Amino acid sequence: METSEKHRRSIGEVSGIEQQIELNDTQKKIIKLLLEDNQLSAIKLADRIGIASRNIESNIKKLKELGILIRHGSPKNGYWEVTLTY
């Protein structure tokens, strides 16, 4: 219960600055796909969006720096947490 409450609060705090964050189309697509399946790899995201996996990785790095994406677990068995929906 406490975790979901914390999560809602963090979403609320982040969404307060939502207007200041400008995401590009690729970043929006990454978020949308990770909301549908939070275990997608950069390679799978690249296939679905139709761009190079290196491009996906640089966009994921930016989303992590902004605090929008958080990686939990190992690269092979982990999952993504999206803290902000755009």
XYZ file of C-alpha atoms in Angstrom:
86
model
C 0.000 0.000 0.000
C 2.763 2.416 0.956
C 4.628 1.758 -2.295
C 1.659 2.629 -4.508
C 1.029 5.762 -2.458
C 4.683 6.766 -2.851
C 4.424 6.058 -6.569
C 1.344 8.263 -6.932
C 3.075 11.042 -5.027
C 6.182 10.812 -7.208
C 4.015 10.914 -10.338
C 2.224 13.969 -8.976
C 5.480 15.732 -8.189
C 6.948 14.927 -11.584
C 3.792 15.817 -13.507
C 3.939 19.264 -11.907
C 7.010 19.981 -14.029
C 5.617 18.112 -17.038
C 5.200 21.301 -19.060
C 8.926 22.041 -18.773
C 9.974 18.657 -20.164
C 9.961 18.482 -23.945
C 10.092 14.902 -25.169
C 10.805 14.021 -28.778
C 8.601 11.608 -30.740
C 10.976 8.685 -30.174
C 10.951 9.237 -26.400
C 7.137 9.381 -26.397
C 6.997 6.124 -28.383
C 9.454 4.464 -25.967
C 7.273 5.444 -23.000
C 4.097 4.239 -24.735
C 5.646 0.857 -25.587
C 7.120 0.399 -22.100
C 3.724 1.119 -20.546
C 2.362 -1.750 -22.651
C 5.288 -4.115 -21.908
C 7.791 -3.018 -19.270
C 10.265 -5.791 -20.099
C 11.102 -4.716 -23.656
C 14.792 -4.498 -24.518
C 16.384 -1.681 -26.508
C 16.627 -4.025 -29.498
C 12.916 -4.895 -29.336
C 12.015 -1.223 -28.922
C 14.170 -0.378 -31.953
C 12.410 -3.040 -34.034
C 8.953 -1.790 -33.075
C 9.745 1.890 -33.595
C 11.873 1.310 -36.685
C 15.110 3.036 -35.677
C 18.604 1.914 -34.632
C 19.018 0.397 -31.167
C 21.827 2.909 -30.487
C 19.288 5.696 -30.981
C 16.941 3.940 -28.520
C 19.736 3.621 -25.961
C 20.586 7.337 -26.119
C 16.892 8.252 -25.738
C 16.532 5.845 -22.799
C 19.595 7.441 -21.197
C 17.949 10.867 -21.500
C 14.648 9.564 -20.058
C 16.564 8.043 -17.130
C 18.363 11.360 -16.514
C 14.986 13.128 -16.459
C 13.712 10.571 -13.935
C 10.976 9.375 -16.287
C 12.361 5.837 -16.612
C 13.784 3.688 -13.833
C 15.374 0.304 -14.466
C 14.776 -2.430 -11.894
C 16.663 -5.714 -11.839
C 19.219 -7.172 -14.193
C 19.540 -6.297 -17.883
C 18.269 -9.753 -18.832
C 15.467 -10.250 -16.287
C 14.690 -6.716 -15.164
C 11.878 -4.345 -16.055
C 11.274 -0.642 -16.638
C 9.214 1.615 -14.409
C 7.665 4.633 -16.115
C 7.199 7.420 -13.562
C 5.520 9.867 -15.947
C 3.022 9.328 -18.719
C 3.167 11.828 -21.523
